[in-house]
Coordinates of C-alpha atoms in Angstrom, one line a residue:
Chain Q
M19 CA 113.4 134.2 117.7
S20 CA 111.8 131.5 120.1
E21 CA 111.7 132.0 123.8
L22 CA 112.8 128.8 125.4
S23 CA 112.9 130.0 129.0
W24 CA 109.5 128.2 129.7
I25 CA 111.6 124.9 129.6
I26 CA 113.4 125.3 132.9
D27 CA 110.3 126.8 134.3
R28 CA 108.4 123.6 133.5
L29 CA 111.2 121.3 134.8
Q30 CA 111.4 123.1 138.0
E31 CA 107.8 122.8 138.7
V32 CA 108.2 119.1 139.3
Q33 CA 111.8 119.4 140.9
N34 CA 111.1 116.9 143.5
D35 CA 109.8 114.2 141.1
E36 CA 111.8 111.4 139.6
F37 CA 113.4 112.3 136.3
F38 CA 115.4 109.2 135.3
I39 CA 116.1 105.7 136.5
L40 CA 119.3 104.2 135.2
R41 CA 120.5 100.8 136.7
D42 CA 118.7 101.5 139.9
K43 CA 120.0 105.0 140.1
S44 CA 117.5 107.7 140.4
Y45 CA 117.7 111.4 139.4
S46 CA 115.3 114.0 140.1
Y47 CA 114.0 117.0 137.8
L48 CA 116.3 119.1 140.4
D49 CA 119.3 117.0 139.2
L50 CA 118.3 117.5 135.9
V51 CA 118.1 121.5 136.0
Q52 CA 121.3 121.4 138.1
N53 CA 123.1 119.4 135.5
I54 CA 121.8 121.3 132.5
T55 CA 123.4 124.4 134.2
T56 CA 126.6 122.6 134.7
W57 CA 126.7 121.6 131.1
Q58 CA 125.9 125.1 130.1
S59 CA 129.1 126.1 131.7
E60 CA 131.0 123.3 130.3
L61 CA 129.9 124.2 127.0
G62 CA 131.3 127.8 127.5
R63 CA 134.4 126.4 128.7
L64 CA 134.8 124.0 125.6
G65 CA 134.1 127.2 123.3
V66 CA 130.7 125.6 122.0
V67 CA 128.9 128.8 120.7
E68 CA 125.3 128.9 119.7
G69 CA 124.6 128.1 116.1
E70 CA 127.2 125.5 115.8
C71 CA 126.4 121.8 114.7
V72 CA 127.1 119.5 117.8
A73 CA 126.7 115.6 117.2
I74 CA 126.0 113.6 120.5
I75 CA 127.1 109.9 120.0
G76 CA 125.5 107.9 122.4
D77 CA 122.4 106.2 123.7
Y78 CA 120.1 107.0 126.3
S79 CA 121.7 108.1 129.4
P80 CA 121.6 110.9 132.1
N81 CA 124.4 112.8 130.7
V82 CA 123.3 112.5 127.0
I83 CA 119.9 114.1 127.9
F84 CA 121.5 116.9 130.1
L85 CA 123.7 117.7 127.5
L86 CA 121.0 117.6 125.0
L87 CA 119.0 120.0 126.8
A88 CA 121.8 122.4 127.3
L89 CA 122.7 122.3 123.7
I90 CA 118.9 123.3 122.9
L91 CA 119.0 126.5 125.6
N92 CA 122.3 127.4 123.9
K93 CA 120.7 127.3 120.5
N94 CA 122.8 124.7 119.1
I95 CA 121.9 122.4 116.2
I96 CA 122.0 118.8 117.4
V97 CA 122.8 115.8 115.7
P98 CA 122.1 112.6 117.6
I99 CA 124.0 109.5 116.5
G100 CA 123.4 106.2 118.0
S101 CA 126.3 104.1 119.1
E102 CA 125.3 101.5 116.5
S103 CA 126.0 104.0 113.7
K104 CA 129.3 105.0 114.7
E105 CA 131.1 103.6 111.9
K106 CA 129.2 105.9 109.6
Q107 CA 129.9 109.0 111.6
D108 CA 132.4 110.7 109.3
E109 CA 130.0 110.6 106.7
M110 CA 127.4 111.9 108.9
F111 CA 129.7 114.7 110.2
L112 CA 130.3 115.9 106.8
V113 CA 126.4 115.9 105.8
A114 CA 125.2 117.7 109.0
K115 CA 128.2 120.2 108.8
V116 CA 129.2 119.0 112.6
N117 CA 131.4 121.3 114.2
K118 CA 132.0 119.7 117.6
Y119 CA 131.0 116.2 118.9
F120 CA 130.9 114.5 122.0
E121 CA 131.1 110.7 122.5
F122 CA 129.7 108.9 125.4
N123 CA 131.0 105.5 126.9
E124 CA 128.8 103.0 128.5
D125 CA 129.5 104.2 131.9
D126 CA 128.2 107.7 130.9
T127 CA 131.4 109.3 130.9
W128 CA 132.4 111.3 127.6
N129 CA 135.0 112.6 125.2
Y130 CA 134.8 115.8 123.3
Y131 CA 136.4 116.5 119.9
P132 CA 136.1 119.6 117.5
V133 CA 135.6 118.8 113.9
S134 CA 137.2 121.2 110.9
G135 CA 135.2 121.7 107.8
D136 CA 132.6 123.9 106.1
S137 CA 129.5 124.5 108.2
T138 CA 127.4 126.7 106.0
H139 CA 124.2 125.5 104.6
Q140 CA 121.0 127.8 103.6
L141 CA 118.8 125.6 106.1
L142 CA 121.4 125.8 109.1
D143 CA 121.9 129.5 108.4
R144 CA 118.1 130.1 108.5
L145 CA 118.2 128.5 111.9
R146 CA 121.2 130.5 112.8
I147 CA 119.7 133.9 111.6
D148 CA 116.3 133.2 113.4
N149 CA 118.3 132.3 116.7
E150 CA 116.7 128.8 116.8
S151 CA 118.2 125.5 117.9
G152 CA 117.6 122.6 115.7
I153 CA 117.7 118.9 115.5
I154 CA 119.2 117.0 112.4
I155 CA 117.8 113.5 112.1
F156 CA 119.1 111.1 109.5
T157 CA 116.3 108.9 107.7
S158 CA 116.9 106.1 105.3
G159 CA 117.5 107.3 101.7
T160 CA 117.4 105.5 98.4
S161 CA 121.0 104.1 97.3
G162 CA 121.8 103.7 101.0
K163 CA 122.6 107.1 101.6
S164 CA 120.6 108.6 104.3
K165 CA 118.8 111.9 104.2
A166 CA 119.5 114.6 106.8
A167 CA 116.4 116.1 108.0
V168 CA 116.6 119.5 109.8
L169 CA 113.9 119.8 112.4
C170 CA 113.3 123.2 114.3
T171 CA 113.3 122.6 118.0
S172 CA 111.0 125.2 119.2
R173 CA 108.5 123.9 116.7
L174 CA 108.8 120.6 117.6
I175 CA 108.3 121.0 121.4
E176 CA 105.7 123.8 120.8
R177 CA 102.9 121.4 121.6
Y178 CA 104.4 120.7 125.0
R179 CA 104.4 124.5 125.8
T180 CA 100.9 124.8 125.4
A181 CA 99.4 121.5 126.6
K182 CA 100.2 119.1 129.6
R183 CA 99.0 115.8 130.2
K184 CA 99.3 113.3 133.1
P185 CA 102.9 112.3 133.8
F186 CA 103.7 108.6 133.2
R187 CA 106.6 106.1 134.3
T188 CA 107.7 105.6 130.6
M189 CA 109.8 102.9 129.3
V190 CA 112.1 104.5 126.6
F191 CA 112.2 102.1 123.5
L192 CA 113.2 104.2 120.3
K193 CA 116.6 105.8 120.5
L194 CA 117.4 109.4 120.3
D195 CA 118.5 109.5 116.7
H196 CA 114.9 108.7 115.9
I197 CA 112.2 110.9 115.6
G198 CA 110.2 108.6 117.8
G199 CA 112.7 108.8 120.4
I200 CA 113.3 112.3 120.5
N201 CA 109.5 112.8 120.8
T202 CA 109.2 110.4 123.5
L203 CA 111.9 112.2 125.7
F204 CA 110.2 115.5 125.1
A205 CA 106.7 113.9 126.0
I206 CA 108.1 112.5 129.2
M207 CA 110.3 115.5 130.4
F208 CA 107.7 118.4 129.6
N209 CA 104.8 116.4 131.5
G210 CA 106.9 115.8 134.4
G211 CA 107.4 112.0 133.8
T212 CA 109.8 109.5 134.6
I213 CA 112.2 107.8 132.1
V214 CA 112.9 104.0 132.7
T215 CA 115.4 102.0 130.6
S216 CA 115.6 98.4 130.0
Q217 CA 119.3 96.9 129.8
E218 CA 118.2 95.0 126.6
R219 CA 115.2 95.2 124.1
T220 CA 114.2 91.6 124.9
P221 CA 110.7 90.6 126.3
Q222 CA 112.3 89.5 129.5
S223 CA 114.3 92.4 130.1
V224 CA 111.4 94.8 129.2
C225 CA 109.1 92.9 131.5
E226 CA 111.7 92.8 134.4
S227 CA 112.1 96.9 134.3
I228 CA 108.3 97.1 133.8
Q229 CA 107.8 95.4 137.2
K230 CA 110.9 96.7 138.9
H231 CA 109.9 100.2 138.2
K232 CA 106.4 100.1 137.8
V233 CA 106.1 101.2 134.5
Q234 CA 102.9 102.7 133.2
L235 CA 103.5 103.6 129.6
L236 CA 105.2 101.4 127.1
P237 CA 105.5 103.0 123.5
T238 CA 106.7 100.2 121.3
T239 CA 106.4 98.4 117.9
P240 CA 104.1 95.6 116.9
T241 CA 107.2 93.6 116.4
F242 CA 108.2 93.6 120.0
L243 CA 104.7 93.1 120.8
N244 CA 104.8 89.7 118.9
M245 CA 107.7 88.8 120.9
L246 CA 106.3 89.6 124.2
I247 CA 103.2 87.5 123.3
M248 CA 105.3 84.6 121.9
S249 CA 107.6 84.5 125.0
K250 CA 105.0 84.7 127.4
F251 CA 107.1 86.4 130.0
Y252 CA 104.2 88.6 130.6
E253 CA 103.0 85.5 132.8
N254 CA 106.1 85.6 135.0
Y255 CA 106.3 89.2 135.9
N256 CA 103.8 91.7 137.8
L257 CA 102.9 94.0 135.0
S258 CA 99.9 95.5 136.8
S259 CA 101.3 99.1 136.6
L260 CA 100.9 99.3 132.9
E261 CA 98.1 101.7 131.7
I262 CA 99.1 102.6 128.1
I263 CA 100.9 100.6 125.5
T264 CA 101.4 102.7 122.3
Y265 CA 102.6 101.4 119.1
G266 CA 103.8 102.6 115.8
T267 CA 106.5 102.8 113.0
E268 CA 104.9 99.7 111.3
P269 CA 101.4 98.3 110.7
M270 CA 99.8 96.4 113.5
P271 CA 98.6 92.9 112.5
Q272 CA 94.6 92.9 113.8
S273 CA 95.8 89.2 115.3
T274 CA 98.6 90.8 117.5
L275 CA 96.1 93.8 118.6
S276 CA 93.4 91.2 119.6
A277 CA 96.1 89.0 121.4
M278 CA 97.3 91.9 123.3
N279 CA 93.8 93.1 124.3
S280 CA 93.1 89.8 125.6
I281 CA 96.4 89.4 127.5
F282 CA 96.0 93.1 129.1
P283 CA 92.4 93.6 129.2
T284 CA 92.7 96.8 131.5
V285 CA 95.5 98.5 129.5
T286 CA 94.6 101.1 126.9
L287 CA 96.2 100.4 123.2
K288 CA 96.9 103.3 121.3
Q289 CA 98.3 103.9 118.0
T290 CA 101.2 106.5 117.3
Y291 CA 101.9 108.3 113.9
G292 CA 104.5 110.3 112.8
L293 CA 107.4 110.8 110.2
T294 CA 110.9 112.0 110.6
E295 CA 110.1 114.9 108.2
L296 CA 106.8 116.0 110.0
G297 CA 107.3 115.0 113.6
I298 CA 104.9 113.1 116.0
F299 CA 101.5 114.2 115.7
S300 CA 98.7 113.5 118.4
T301 CA 96.5 110.5 117.8
K302 CA 93.5 109.0 119.4
S303 CA 92.5 105.6 118.8
K304 CA 88.8 104.7 118.6
D305 CA 89.3 102.2 121.1
S306 CA 91.9 99.7 122.3
H307 CA 90.6 97.0 119.8
S308 CA 90.7 99.3 116.8
K309 CA 93.3 100.5 114.1
W310 CA 91.1 103.5 113.4
M311 CA 92.6 106.7 114.7
K312 CA 92.2 110.5 114.6
V313 CA 95.4 112.3 113.8
G314 CA 95.9 115.9 114.2
G315 CA 96.5 118.5 117.0
K316 CA 97.0 122.1 116.8
G317 CA 98.9 123.4 113.6
V318 CA 98.0 120.1 111.6
E319 CA 96.0 119.9 108.5
M320 CA 95.1 116.8 106.5
K321 CA 93.8 115.8 103.2
I322 CA 93.6 112.7 101.3
I323 CA 94.2 112.6 97.5
D324 CA 93.7 109.2 95.8
K325 CA 93.6 107.5 99.2
I326 CA 97.2 108.8 100.1
L327 CA 97.5 110.8 103.3
W328 CA 98.7 114.4 102.8
I329 CA 99.7 116.4 105.7
R330 CA 100.7 120.1 106.3
T331 CA 102.0 121.0 109.8
S332 CA 103.9 124.0 111.5
A333 CA 106.1 121.4 113.0
A334 CA 107.6 120.1 109.8
M335 CA 111.4 119.9 108.9
L336 CA 112.9 122.7 107.2
G337 CA 114.0 120.5 104.6
Y338 CA 116.9 118.0 104.0
L339 CA 120.6 118.8 103.8
N340 CA 121.5 116.5 101.2
A341 CA 118.2 116.0 99.2
P342 CA 115.6 118.3 97.3
S343 CA 112.7 119.5 99.6
P344 CA 109.7 117.0 99.4
F345 CA 107.2 119.6 100.1
V346 CA 105.1 121.0 97.5
N347 CA 105.1 124.8 97.1
D348 CA 102.1 125.5 99.7
G349 CA 103.8 123.3 102.4
W350 CA 102.0 120.0 101.8
Y351 CA 103.8 116.5 102.3
N352 CA 102.8 113.5 100.6
T353 CA 103.1 110.6 103.5
G354 CA 102.9 108.0 100.8
D355 CA 100.6 106.2 103.3
Q356 CA 97.5 104.8 101.9
V357 CA 94.5 105.2 104.1
E358 CA 90.8 104.6 104.5
V359 CA 88.6 107.1 105.8
D360 CA 85.7 106.9 108.3
G361 CA 84.4 110.4 109.2
E362 CA 86.8 111.7 111.4
Y363 CA 89.2 108.6 111.6
I364 CA 91.6 107.1 109.5
K365 CA 93.2 103.8 109.1
I366 CA 96.7 103.7 107.8
L367 CA 96.9 100.6 105.3
G368 CA 100.6 100.8 104.7
R369 CA 102.9 102.3 101.7
K370 CA 102.6 101.2 98.1
S371 CA 106.5 101.6 97.5
E372 CA 109.4 99.4 97.2
I373 CA 110.7 100.4 100.8
I374 CA 110.7 97.3 103.0
N375 CA 109.6 98.1 106.6
V376 CA 111.4 95.5 108.9
G377 CA 110.0 95.9 112.4
G378 CA 109.5 99.5 111.9
E379 CA 112.9 100.1 110.3
K380 CA 113.1 101.2 106.7
V381 CA 115.2 99.3 104.1
Y382 CA 115.9 100.5 100.8
P383 CA 116.5 97.5 98.4
T384 CA 119.3 99.3 96.3
E385 CA 121.5 99.7 99.4
V386 CA 121.1 96.0 100.1
E387 CA 121.6 94.9 96.4
S388 CA 124.9 97.1 96.2
V389 CA 126.4 95.4 99.2
L390 CA 125.3 91.8 97.8
L391 CA 126.9 92.4 94.1
E392 CA 130.2 92.9 96.0
I393 CA 130.2 89.3 96.9
P394 CA 132.2 86.7 94.7
N395 CA 130.1 84.3 92.3
I396 CA 126.9 86.7 92.8
K397 CA 126.3 87.6 89.1
D398 CA 122.8 89.6 89.9
V399 CA 120.6 90.2 92.6
L400 CA 117.0 91.4 93.4
V401 CA 116.0 92.5 97.1
S402 CA 112.4 92.8 97.8
G403 CA 110.2 92.7 100.8
K404 CA 108.0 89.6 102.0
N405 CA 105.2 89.9 104.5
S406 CA 106.2 88.3 107.9
P407 CA 103.6 87.6 110.7
I408 CA 106.6 88.7 113.1
T409 CA 108.4 91.7 111.8
G410 CA 105.8 93.0 109.3
Q411 CA 108.1 92.4 106.6
I412 CA 111.6 90.7 105.8
V413 CA 114.3 91.5 103.3
V414 CA 114.4 88.7 100.5
A415 CA 117.5 88.6 98.2
T416 CA 117.2 86.7 95.2
V417 CA 120.6 86.1 93.6
V418 CA 121.6 84.5 90.2
L419 CA 125.1 82.9 90.4
N420 CA 127.9 82.8 87.9
E421 CA 128.9 79.3 88.9
L422 CA 127.1 76.4 90.4
E423 CA 127.1 76.4 94.2
E424 CA 125.4 74.9 97.2
T425 CA 122.5 77.1 98.3
K426 CA 123.4 76.4 101.9
D427 CA 127.0 77.7 101.2
V428 CA 125.6 80.7 99.2
R429 CA 123.4 81.7 102.3
K430 CA 126.3 81.5 104.7
R431 CA 128.5 83.3 102.4
I432 CA 126.1 86.1 102.1
I433 CA 125.1 86.5 105.6
D434 CA 128.8 86.4 106.8
Y435 CA 129.7 89.2 104.5
C436 CA 126.8 91.3 105.2
K437 CA 127.6 91.1 109.1
E438 CA 130.3 93.6 108.8
R439 CA 128.7 95.8 106.3
L440 CA 124.8 95.8 106.9
L441 CA 122.6 96.5 110.1
P442 CA 121.0 93.1 111.1
Y443 CA 117.5 94.2 109.8
K444 CA 118.8 95.0 106.4
T445 CA 120.6 91.7 106.0
P446 CA 118.5 89.5 103.9
T447 CA 116.6 87.0 105.8
L448 CA 115.8 84.9 103.0
I449 CA 118.1 84.1 100.3
I450 CA 116.7 82.4 97.3
V451 CA 119.2 81.3 94.4
S452 CA 117.5 81.3 91.0
D453 CA 118.8 79.6 88.2
K454 CA 117.1 82.0 85.7
E455 CA 119.3 84.4 83.7
L456 CA 117.5 87.7 84.2
V457 CA 118.8 91.1 83.0
S458 CA 118.7 93.9 85.8
E459 CA 116.2 95.8 84.2
R460 CA 113.8 92.9 84.3
F461 CA 114.6 92.5 87.8
K462 CA 113.7 96.0 88.6
K463 CA 110.2 95.4 87.6
M464 CA 109.8 92.5 89.4
R465 CA 110.7 93.9 92.5
S466 CA 107.0 94.6 94.0
G467 CA 105.9 91.0 93.0
V468 CA 108.6 88.6 93.9
A469 CA 107.1 85.3 95.3
I470 CA 108.6 82.5 96.7
Chain O
M8 CA 104.6 64.6 111.6
V9 CA 108.3 63.2 110.7
E10 CA 108.6 65.2 108.0
V11 CA 107.3 68.6 109.8
K12 CA 109.4 67.9 112.6
N13 CA 112.7 67.2 110.5
G14 CA 111.7 70.4 108.4
I15 CA 111.7 72.4 111.7
E16 CA 114.7 71.2 113.3
N17 CA 116.7 71.6 110.0
A18 CA 115.6 75.1 109.9
I19 CA 116.5 75.9 113.4
K20 CA 119.8 74.2 112.9
Q21 CA 120.5 76.4 110.0
I22 CA 119.6 79.5 111.4
L23 CA 121.7 78.8 114.6
D24 CA 124.8 77.7 112.6
Q25 CA 124.4 81.2 110.7
K26 CA 124.4 82.9 113.9
S27 CA 127.6 80.8 114.9
Y28 CA 125.7 79.5 117.9
K29 CA 126.3 75.9 119.4
V30 CA 123.5 73.9 117.9
P31 CA 121.9 72.1 121.0
E32 CA 119.7 68.9 120.9
I33 CA 116.4 70.1 119.2
K34 CA 113.7 68.9 121.9
D35 CA 110.1 69.9 121.8
E36 CA 109.9 71.6 125.2
L37 CA 112.9 74.0 124.2
R38 CA 111.5 77.7 124.3
I39 CA 112.2 79.4 121.0
I40 CA 113.0 82.9 122.4
E41 CA 114.5 81.9 126.0
D42 CA 116.3 78.7 125.3
L43 CA 117.2 79.1 121.5
G44 CA 117.9 83.0 122.0
F45 CA 116.1 83.6 118.8
S46 CA 115.4 87.2 117.9
S47 CA 112.3 88.7 116.0
L48 CA 114.4 88.4 112.9
D49 CA 115.5 84.7 113.7
I50 CA 111.8 83.8 114.0
A51 CA 110.7 85.7 110.9
Q52 CA 113.5 83.7 109.0
L53 CA 112.6 80.4 110.6
I54 CA 109.0 81.0 109.3
A55 CA 110.4 82.0 105.9
Y56 CA 112.5 79.0 105.7
L57 CA 109.7 76.7 106.6
E58 CA 107.3 78.3 104.1
M59 CA 110.0 77.4 101.4
E60 CA 110.8 73.8 102.9
L61 CA 107.2 72.8 103.7
G62 CA 105.3 74.9 101.2
I63 CA 102.8 76.1 103.9
D64 CA 102.6 79.4 106.2
P65 CA 100.0 78.6 109.1
F66 CA 100.0 82.2 110.1
S67 CA 98.6 83.3 106.7
E68 CA 95.8 80.9 107.4
G69 CA 95.0 82.0 110.9
A70 CA 97.3 80.4 113.3
L71 CA 98.3 82.8 116.1
I72 CA 101.7 83.5 116.9
S73 CA 100.6 83.1 120.7
S74 CA 100.6 79.4 120.0
I75 CA 104.4 78.9 119.1
N76 CA 106.2 79.3 122.6
T77 CA 108.2 76.0 122.0
V78 CA 109.5 73.9 119.3
G79 CA 106.8 71.5 120.1
S80 CA 104.3 73.9 119.9
L81 CA 105.4 75.1 116.7
C82 CA 105.6 71.5 115.1
K83 CA 101.9 71.2 116.3
V84 CA 101.0 74.3 114.5
Y85 CA 102.7 73.1 111.2
Q86 CA 101.5 69.7 111.5
S87 CA 97.8 71.1 112.0
C88 CA 98.2 73.2 108.9
V89 CA 99.5 70.4 107.0
D90 CA 96.6 68.2 108.1
D91 CA 93.9 71.0 107.2
N92 CA 95.5 71.2 103.6
N93 CA 95.3 67.8 103.1
I94 CA 91.8 67.4 104.3
G95 CA 91.1 70.3 102.0
G96 CA 92.3 68.5 98.9
H97 CA 95.4 70.5 98.6
G98 CA 98.0 67.9 99.7
N99 CA 99.5 65.1 97.8
E100 CA 97.0 62.5 96.8

């Protein structure tokens, strides 16, 4: 059984400090602690008991975080679901064995609903027997079916219990249904930092928030940094409060890193590394100009086999609820990331797989293909990735038609159809109409090497 | 320059049309993010379209994304790439 009483002690140490800024309203750590207590009472009143799986549908807001903490302390298994994934909630509830859920509105008010259904699963029962809180995070899976990773909360936050770093006023960028978003929240909260949100994830909105709230730490992605560089909004705002910019979820182009160093010469640029299955690791970049980094921390072991990085860590997930365990018998996990090694430092070169990484979001070609095959006059389709200087990669669809049709019209029809069925980053950015009759078997063989 | 400019204008119009945005008069001084409202995916699409239409990708040849703030600057980057390729003997003889 894990002891989580340190959480409240840690938050009380900084009770007068600012915890969260939302639309100019500020919440202190004292507000946080008091609201966690209020939420614990509310959970008792609603009959939410320990061990139950509870979904939270909503994005970053004070109440979402108060509830998340109350559920952790109540030893619940939490299923964070972003508002944009709401249409898939029934499927997610079924996989994650959700017993109850809270749905948050834009004004931070909420509604509560019980869910009926079977709640047993070997991995969830293990958490319950061990009296542990858990977090279930959905990660992209083949054929469009998301895999539900079960993480043990106390193992995820152990590194914050044992070590403290300087508190930063931090812009939150990744959402709470992403391992990076959860990790950012814990890193801010357990180090006494301040959460700052931006109304939109556009360069202008982010720059405005940095200036207004004197943000020191900006965790982001190379795609966002490309947009910031292109937009030149950094010239219109005072961003001198920035001390650290971290980047991850996709490979960083050297040209973007160089541009960032010349625009922000006094800011430390640091790469982050993590996976839903393993959590986020401590990293140390060689310097701001370098993509070489040390990855590790307490309880983390690494080895490299045939240039591929393998990791074993105590913070790893217990397994997937709806897929076989990816761990080999002794707990090692194949990250699939190709790396170069220089002494203690590694450089991530990317993954050799058919998964397409669009601005840090993973896309499985088969999911997109199955949607495109539903469209009239599409006889066959091949979806593949193509390098992009802006988003790392883009989704390319090569389609074969039953009957001749103007390419412009086909593109418009495909994009319109995908709007309702796929998230924007999964929608093909480039659609090529091929006049070659190709059987699907040959299509599959071509996937990794499609050229335009 | 005319071919490059037409290619860029057409590609921008096609993307705006797909988004059901009103297509403005495409002027050199229009800023791609602020004025056209392009997202990162839209810009990635624009570059991919131009590679198909014009047969070049200046960014794989060293052009910097920091140099394409406006439509005019985008045209310059593509024209310069076309000119370089012609000098290098890869263009139309």
